XYZ file of C-alpha atoms in Angstrom:
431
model
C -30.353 -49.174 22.827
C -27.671 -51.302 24.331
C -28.720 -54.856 25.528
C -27.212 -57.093 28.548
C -25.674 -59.100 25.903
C -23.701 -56.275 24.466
C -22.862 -54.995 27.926
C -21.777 -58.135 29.054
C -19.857 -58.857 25.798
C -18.225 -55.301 26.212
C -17.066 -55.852 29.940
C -15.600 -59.551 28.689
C -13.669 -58.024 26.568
C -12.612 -54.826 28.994
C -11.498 -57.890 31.100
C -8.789 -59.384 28.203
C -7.712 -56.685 27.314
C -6.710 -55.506 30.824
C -5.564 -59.375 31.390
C -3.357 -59.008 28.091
C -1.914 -55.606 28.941
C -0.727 -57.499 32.261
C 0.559 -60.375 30.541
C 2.740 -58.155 28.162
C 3.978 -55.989 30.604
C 5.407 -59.204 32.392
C 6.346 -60.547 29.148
C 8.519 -57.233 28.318
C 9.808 -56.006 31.519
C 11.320 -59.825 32.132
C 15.356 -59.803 32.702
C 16.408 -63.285 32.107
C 20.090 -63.173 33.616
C 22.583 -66.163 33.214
C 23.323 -67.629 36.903
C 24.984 -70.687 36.455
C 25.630 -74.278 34.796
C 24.526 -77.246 36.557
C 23.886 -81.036 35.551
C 20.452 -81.552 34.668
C 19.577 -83.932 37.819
C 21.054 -81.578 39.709
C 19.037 -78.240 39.248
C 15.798 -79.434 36.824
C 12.317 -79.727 38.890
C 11.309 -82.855 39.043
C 14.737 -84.700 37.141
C 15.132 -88.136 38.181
C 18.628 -89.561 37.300
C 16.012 -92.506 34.726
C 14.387 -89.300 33.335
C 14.829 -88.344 29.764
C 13.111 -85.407 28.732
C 11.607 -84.381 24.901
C 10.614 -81.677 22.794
C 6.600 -80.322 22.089
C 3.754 -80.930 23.690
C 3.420 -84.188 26.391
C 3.113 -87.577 24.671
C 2.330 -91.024 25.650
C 5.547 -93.063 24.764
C 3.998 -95.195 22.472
C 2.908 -92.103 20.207
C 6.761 -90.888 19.591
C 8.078 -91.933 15.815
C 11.172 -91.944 13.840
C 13.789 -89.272 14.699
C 12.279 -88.243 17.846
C 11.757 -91.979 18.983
C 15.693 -92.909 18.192
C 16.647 -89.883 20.091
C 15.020 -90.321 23.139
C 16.133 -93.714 23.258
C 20.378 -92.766 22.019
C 19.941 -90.882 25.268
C 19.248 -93.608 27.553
C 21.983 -95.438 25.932
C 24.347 -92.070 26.275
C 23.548 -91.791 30.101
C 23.981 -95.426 30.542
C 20.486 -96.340 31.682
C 20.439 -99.084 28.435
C 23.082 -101.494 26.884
C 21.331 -100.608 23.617
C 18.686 -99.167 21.521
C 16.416 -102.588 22.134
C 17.556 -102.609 25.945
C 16.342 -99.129 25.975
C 12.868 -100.040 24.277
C 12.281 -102.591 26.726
C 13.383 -100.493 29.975
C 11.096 -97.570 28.696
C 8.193 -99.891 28.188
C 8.502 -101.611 31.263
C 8.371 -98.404 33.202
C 12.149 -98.087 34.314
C 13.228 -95.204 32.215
C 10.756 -92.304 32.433
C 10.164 -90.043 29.052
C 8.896 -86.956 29.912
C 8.250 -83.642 27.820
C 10.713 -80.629 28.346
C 7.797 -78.915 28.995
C 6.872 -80.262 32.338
C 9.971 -79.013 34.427
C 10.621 -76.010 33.280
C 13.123 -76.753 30.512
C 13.110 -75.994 26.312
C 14.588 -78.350 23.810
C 16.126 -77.874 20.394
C 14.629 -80.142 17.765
C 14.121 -83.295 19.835
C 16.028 -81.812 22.876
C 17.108 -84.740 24.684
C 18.247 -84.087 28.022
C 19.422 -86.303 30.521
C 20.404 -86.113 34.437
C 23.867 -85.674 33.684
C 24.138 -83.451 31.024
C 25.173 -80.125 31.355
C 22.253 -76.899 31.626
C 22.039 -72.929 31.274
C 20.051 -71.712 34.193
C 18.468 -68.452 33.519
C 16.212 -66.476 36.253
C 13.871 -64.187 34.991
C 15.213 -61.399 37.820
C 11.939 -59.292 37.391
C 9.827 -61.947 38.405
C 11.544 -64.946 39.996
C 11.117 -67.694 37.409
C 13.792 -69.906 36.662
C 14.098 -71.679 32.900
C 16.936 -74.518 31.822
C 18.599 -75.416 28.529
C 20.463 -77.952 27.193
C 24.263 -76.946 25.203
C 24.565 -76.473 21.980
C 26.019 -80.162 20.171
C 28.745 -78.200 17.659
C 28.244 -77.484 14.271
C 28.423 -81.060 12.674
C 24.500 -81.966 10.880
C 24.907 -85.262 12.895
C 23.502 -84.077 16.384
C 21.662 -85.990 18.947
C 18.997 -83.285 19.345
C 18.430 -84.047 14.986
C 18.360 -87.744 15.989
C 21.649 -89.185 15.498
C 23.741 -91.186 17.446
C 27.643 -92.562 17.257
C 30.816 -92.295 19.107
C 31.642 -89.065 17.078
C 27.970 -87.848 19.046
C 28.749 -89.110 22.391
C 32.224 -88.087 22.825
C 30.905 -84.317 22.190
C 28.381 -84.536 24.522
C 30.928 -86.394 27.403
C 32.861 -83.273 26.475
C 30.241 -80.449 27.085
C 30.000 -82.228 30.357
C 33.126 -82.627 31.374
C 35.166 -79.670 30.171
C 32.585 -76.940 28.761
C 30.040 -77.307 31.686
C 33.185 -76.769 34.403
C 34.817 -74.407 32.558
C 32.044 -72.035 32.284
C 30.003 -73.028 35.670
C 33.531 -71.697 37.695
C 33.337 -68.461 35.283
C 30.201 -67.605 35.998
C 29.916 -68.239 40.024
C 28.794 -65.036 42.131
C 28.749 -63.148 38.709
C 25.626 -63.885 36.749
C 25.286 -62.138 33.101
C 22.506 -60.305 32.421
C 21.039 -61.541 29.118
C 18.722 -58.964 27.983
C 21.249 -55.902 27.209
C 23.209 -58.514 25.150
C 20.098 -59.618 22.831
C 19.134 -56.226 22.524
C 22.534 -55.310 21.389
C 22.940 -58.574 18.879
C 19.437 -57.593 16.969
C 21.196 -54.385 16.165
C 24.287 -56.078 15.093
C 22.552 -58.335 12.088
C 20.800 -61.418 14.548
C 17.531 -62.613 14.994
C 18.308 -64.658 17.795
C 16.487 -67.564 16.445
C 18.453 -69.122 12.885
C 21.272 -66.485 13.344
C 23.277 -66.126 16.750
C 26.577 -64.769 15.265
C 26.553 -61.493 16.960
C 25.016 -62.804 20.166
C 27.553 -66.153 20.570
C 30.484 -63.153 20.159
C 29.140 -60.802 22.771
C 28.840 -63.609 24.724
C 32.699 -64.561 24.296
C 33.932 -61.102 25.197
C 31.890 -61.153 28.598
C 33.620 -64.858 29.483
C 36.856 -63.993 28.154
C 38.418 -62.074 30.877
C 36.859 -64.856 33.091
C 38.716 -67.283 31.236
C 41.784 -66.024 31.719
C 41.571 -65.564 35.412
C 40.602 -69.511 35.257
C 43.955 -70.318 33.118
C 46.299 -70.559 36.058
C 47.301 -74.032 35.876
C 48.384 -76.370 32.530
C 45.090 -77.896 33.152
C 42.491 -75.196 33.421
C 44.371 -73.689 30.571
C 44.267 -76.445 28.195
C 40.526 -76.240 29.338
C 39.940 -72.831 28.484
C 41.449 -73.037 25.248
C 39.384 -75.660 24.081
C 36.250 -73.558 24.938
C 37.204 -70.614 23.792
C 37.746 -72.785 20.365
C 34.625 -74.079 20.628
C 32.434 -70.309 20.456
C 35.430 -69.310 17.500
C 33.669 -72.202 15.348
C 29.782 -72.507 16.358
C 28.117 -69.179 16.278
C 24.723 -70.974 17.486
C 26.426 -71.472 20.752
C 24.218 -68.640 22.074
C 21.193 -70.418 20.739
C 20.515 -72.029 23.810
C 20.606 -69.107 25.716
C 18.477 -67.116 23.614
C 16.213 -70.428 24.193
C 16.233 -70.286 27.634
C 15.777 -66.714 28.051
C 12.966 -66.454 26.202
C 11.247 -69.319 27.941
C 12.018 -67.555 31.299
C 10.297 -64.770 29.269
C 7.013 -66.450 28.151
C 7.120 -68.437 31.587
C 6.583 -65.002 33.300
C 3.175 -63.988 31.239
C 2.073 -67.504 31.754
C -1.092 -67.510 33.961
C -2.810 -64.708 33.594
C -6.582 -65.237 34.482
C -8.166 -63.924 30.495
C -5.406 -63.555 29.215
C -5.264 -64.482 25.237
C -1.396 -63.974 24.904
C 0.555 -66.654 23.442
C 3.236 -68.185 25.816
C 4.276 -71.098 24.087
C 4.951 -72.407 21.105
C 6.330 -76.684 20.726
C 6.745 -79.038 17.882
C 7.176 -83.112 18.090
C 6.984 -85.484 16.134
C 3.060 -85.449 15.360
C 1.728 -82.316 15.684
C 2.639 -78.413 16.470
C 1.069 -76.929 19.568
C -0.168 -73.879 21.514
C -0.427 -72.592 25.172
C -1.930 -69.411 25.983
C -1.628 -67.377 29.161
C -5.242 -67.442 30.411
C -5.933 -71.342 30.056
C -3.773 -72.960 32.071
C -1.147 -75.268 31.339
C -3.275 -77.028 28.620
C -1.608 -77.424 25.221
C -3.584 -76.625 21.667
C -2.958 -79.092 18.983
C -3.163 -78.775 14.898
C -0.600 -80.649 12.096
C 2.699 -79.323 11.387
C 3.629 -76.130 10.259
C 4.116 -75.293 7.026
C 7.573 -76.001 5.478
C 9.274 -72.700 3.441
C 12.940 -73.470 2.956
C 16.139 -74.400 1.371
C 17.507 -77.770 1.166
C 21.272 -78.722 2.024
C 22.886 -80.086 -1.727
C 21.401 -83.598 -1.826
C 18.176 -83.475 -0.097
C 15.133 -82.159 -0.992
C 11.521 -81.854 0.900
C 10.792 -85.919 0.767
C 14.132 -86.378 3.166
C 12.789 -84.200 5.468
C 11.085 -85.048 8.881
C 9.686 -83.776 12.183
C 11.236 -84.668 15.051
C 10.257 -82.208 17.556
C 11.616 -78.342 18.378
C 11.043 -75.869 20.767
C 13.047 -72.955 19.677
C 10.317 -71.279 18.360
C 9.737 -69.980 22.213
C 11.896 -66.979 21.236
C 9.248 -65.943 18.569
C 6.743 -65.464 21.041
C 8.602 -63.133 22.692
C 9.594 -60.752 19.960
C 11.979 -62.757 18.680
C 12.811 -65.099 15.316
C 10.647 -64.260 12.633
C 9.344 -61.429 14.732
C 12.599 -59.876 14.633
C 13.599 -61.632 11.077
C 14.395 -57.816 9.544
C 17.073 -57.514 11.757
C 19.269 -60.558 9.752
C 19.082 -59.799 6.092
C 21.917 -63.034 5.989
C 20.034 -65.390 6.659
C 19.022 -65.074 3.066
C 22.055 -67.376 2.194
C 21.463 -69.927 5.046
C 17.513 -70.431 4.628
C 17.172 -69.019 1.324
C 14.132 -66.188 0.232
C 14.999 -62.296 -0.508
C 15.079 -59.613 2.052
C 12.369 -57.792 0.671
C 10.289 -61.037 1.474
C 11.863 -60.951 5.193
C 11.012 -57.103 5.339
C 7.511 -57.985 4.697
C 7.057 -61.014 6.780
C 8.193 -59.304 9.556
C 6.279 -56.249 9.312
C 2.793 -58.653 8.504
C 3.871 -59.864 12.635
C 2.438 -56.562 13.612
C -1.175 -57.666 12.773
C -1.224 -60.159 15.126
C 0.524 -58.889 18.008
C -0.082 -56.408 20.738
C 2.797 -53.953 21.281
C 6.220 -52.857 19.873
C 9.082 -54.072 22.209
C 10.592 -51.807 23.991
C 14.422 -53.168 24.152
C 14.323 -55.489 20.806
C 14.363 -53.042 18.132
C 14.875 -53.494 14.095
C 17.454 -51.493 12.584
C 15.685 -51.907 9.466
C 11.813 -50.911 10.389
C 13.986 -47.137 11.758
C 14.574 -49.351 14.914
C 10.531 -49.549 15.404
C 10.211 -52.321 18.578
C 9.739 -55.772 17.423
C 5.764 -57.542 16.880
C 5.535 -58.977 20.534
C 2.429 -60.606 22.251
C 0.715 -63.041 19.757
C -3.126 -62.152 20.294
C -4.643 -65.569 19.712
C -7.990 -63.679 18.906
C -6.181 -61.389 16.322
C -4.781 -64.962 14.878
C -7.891 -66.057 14.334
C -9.551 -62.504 13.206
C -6.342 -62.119 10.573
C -6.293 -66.023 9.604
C -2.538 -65.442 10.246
C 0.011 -67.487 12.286
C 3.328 -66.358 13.246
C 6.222 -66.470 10.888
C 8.700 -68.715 12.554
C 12.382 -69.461 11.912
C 13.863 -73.370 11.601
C 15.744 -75.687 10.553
C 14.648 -79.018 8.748
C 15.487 -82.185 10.596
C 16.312 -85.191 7.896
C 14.871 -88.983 8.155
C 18.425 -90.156 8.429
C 19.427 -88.208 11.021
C 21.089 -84.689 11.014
C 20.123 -81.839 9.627
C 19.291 -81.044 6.181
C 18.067 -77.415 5.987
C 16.465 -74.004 6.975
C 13.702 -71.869 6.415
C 10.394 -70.892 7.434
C 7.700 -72.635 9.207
C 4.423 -71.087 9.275
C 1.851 -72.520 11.578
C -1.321 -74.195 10.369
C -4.590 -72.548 12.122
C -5.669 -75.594 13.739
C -3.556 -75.491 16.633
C -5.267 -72.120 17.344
C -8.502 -72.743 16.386
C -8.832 -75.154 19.107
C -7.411 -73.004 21.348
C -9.527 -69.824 20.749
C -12.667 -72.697 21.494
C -11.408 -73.376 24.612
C -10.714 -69.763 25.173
C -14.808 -69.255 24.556
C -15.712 -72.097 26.683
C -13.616 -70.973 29.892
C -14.682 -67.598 29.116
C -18.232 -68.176 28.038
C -19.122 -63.751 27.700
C -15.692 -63.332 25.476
C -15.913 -61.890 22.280
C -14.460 -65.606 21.543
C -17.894 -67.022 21.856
């Protein structure tokens, strides 16, 4: 005989799963298209020209450390809101310079991902569904970064740069002729990326859309000199497309967000404390546990002790089929983060466990182009005991970065998560 209990506890769960089946077909039929390149202040919700914004999950000022701390503060010495580190301290103490997380307007942030109002954005729109996301630019491929927490005149006059001549350069390429995103990631997985810790294909695909652009900018000595130094600038960085990988996949996850029951994943965040959740069906709370776990390989000259967390939110594109969900697809990055591909093979094909569909677009060459693990089930997280796989790299106490690898994901951060789950949703299976 069945009782109310098991009715009840069969209709809860009729409910998620119709909620999650909504939530991934948001989540896969998003088409995050490339519209334009504004300053920060100029196009971020709620940017105020004393705003600096931060990686992970909101916290109190007080609470940010080491890395994460110096960055936020090299930024409000960058924009000019501070004389100096100490000037900056004081301002941000006294209320006058506003730290906010990346989070809370709509943004993503690599490592610490400073932004301020005037530097330079991608603005995606999720076409399917109206939702707009923003990232930061790529720094250049020196380990000394501001978004790893360094800071010098080497650092500032490549950011001044991105804002003067990269931001102009490819804000007049792309007006009234927005790139669609979505064919182009599709097309990179096949061509050896995993759009997380290796952009190579992507950042060229990318370069042969803009390059007839460019060249219809190049009309005058001074465009031209422009140009070329842009089109120099994707010949030597192959993360340049990083960002927008970033940025589309938080338009992506942004889309499934909200969905009343929903136990789909839609975030992911790292600072300099903790690693966090969000989950479509409760709200715009984040779910808290320690740092992931650290897999990697070490630059020569560092090992594990030099290494630090400083904050990182480019684990967004895992949650949407990307990274380690599509790590098959880039058997190289055995020589940047170290492992064997036989590991990769079966990391990525463990993903399926805990996720709801195959995508439809992102395929894997290697799995006979099978769709990649997308929608993290938080209940089949906690069911499995296993997190998602997640590519990084490894931020160094002095500054810069010092390495790659894998980061897998303690439970905690779930575990809470999947009780709050059973408290908003006291008949779930969760309870």
């Amino acid at each position: 005989m069945t009782t109310v209990n098991e009715t009840i506890s069969a209709e809860a769960d009729a409910r998620r799963t119709k909620a999650n089946v909504e939530a991934l077909e948001r989540m896969v039929g998003a088409e995050p298209v490339l519209v334009g390149v504004a300053a920060a202040g100029d196009v971020v919700p709620g940017m105020t020209p004393t705003t600096i914004l931060t990686s992970g999950a909101p916290l109190e000022w007080p609470e940010y450390t080491g890395g994460q701390r110096r960055a936020i503060l090299y930024g409000a010495v960058y924009e000019g809101l501070a004389g100096s580190v100490e000037d900056a301290e004081a301002k941000i103490d006294a209320g006058e310079i506003q730290v906010r997380s990346t989070q809370q307007h709509a943004c993503i942030g690599s490592v610490a991902g400073i932004y301020t109002a005037s530097m330079p954005v991608f603005v995606v729109r999720d076409e399917a569904h109206g939702n707009t996301a923003f990232c930061n630019f790529y720094e250049g491929k020196s380990r000394y970064r501001l978004n790893y927490g360094s800071y010098d005149q080497e650092v500032a006059d490549g950011l001044r740069w991105l804002e003067t001549t990269m931001a102009p350069v490819l804000a007049e390429s792309l007006a009234g002729a927005p790139i669609p995103l979505k064919p182009m990631m599709a097309r990179a997985l096949r061509l050896g990326d995993e759009l997380h810790s290796r952009n190579t294909a992507a950042t060229l695909l990318l370069q042969r859309e803009l390059t007839p652009r460019l060249f219809a900018l190049a009309t005058t000595p001074e465009w031209r000199t422009r140009v070329e130094e842009v089109m120099d600038f994707f010949l030597a960085n192959d993360y340049t497309f990083l960002r927008l990988s970033m940025a589309a996949a938080k338009a992506t996850a942004d889309a499934a967000h909200g969905v009343e029951h929903s136990s789909l994943l839609t975030g992911m965040a790292i600072n300099c404390r903790e690693f966090a959740v969000r989950v479509s069906g409760l709200g715009d709370e984040w779910f808290r546990g320690g740092h992931p776990e650290l897999q990697g390989r070490f630059f020569d000259g560092f090992t594990e002790a030099d290494a630090e967390w400083i904050g990182g939110e480019s684990c967004v594109t895992e949650t949407v089929g990307l990274g380690g969900m599509a790590q098959a697809c880039a058997p190289s990055l055995m020589d940047y983060q170290g492992g064997t591909f036989q590991a990769m093979l079966e990391n990525n094909e463990a993903m399926y466990e805990i996720t709801s569909a195959e995508h439809p677009d992102y395929k894997i060459p290697a799995f006979g182009f099978r769709g990649t693990p997308v929608g993290v089930d938080l209940h089949a997280v906690i069911a499995t005991g296993r997190t998602p796989l997640i590519d990084g790299g490894l931020a160094g106490r002095s500054g810069g970065q010092i390495g790659a690898g894998l980061l897998r994901p303690r439970i905690e951060a779930f575990t809470a998560a999947a009780a709050a789950y059973a408290e908003r949703y006291p008949t779930s299976p969760a309870s």
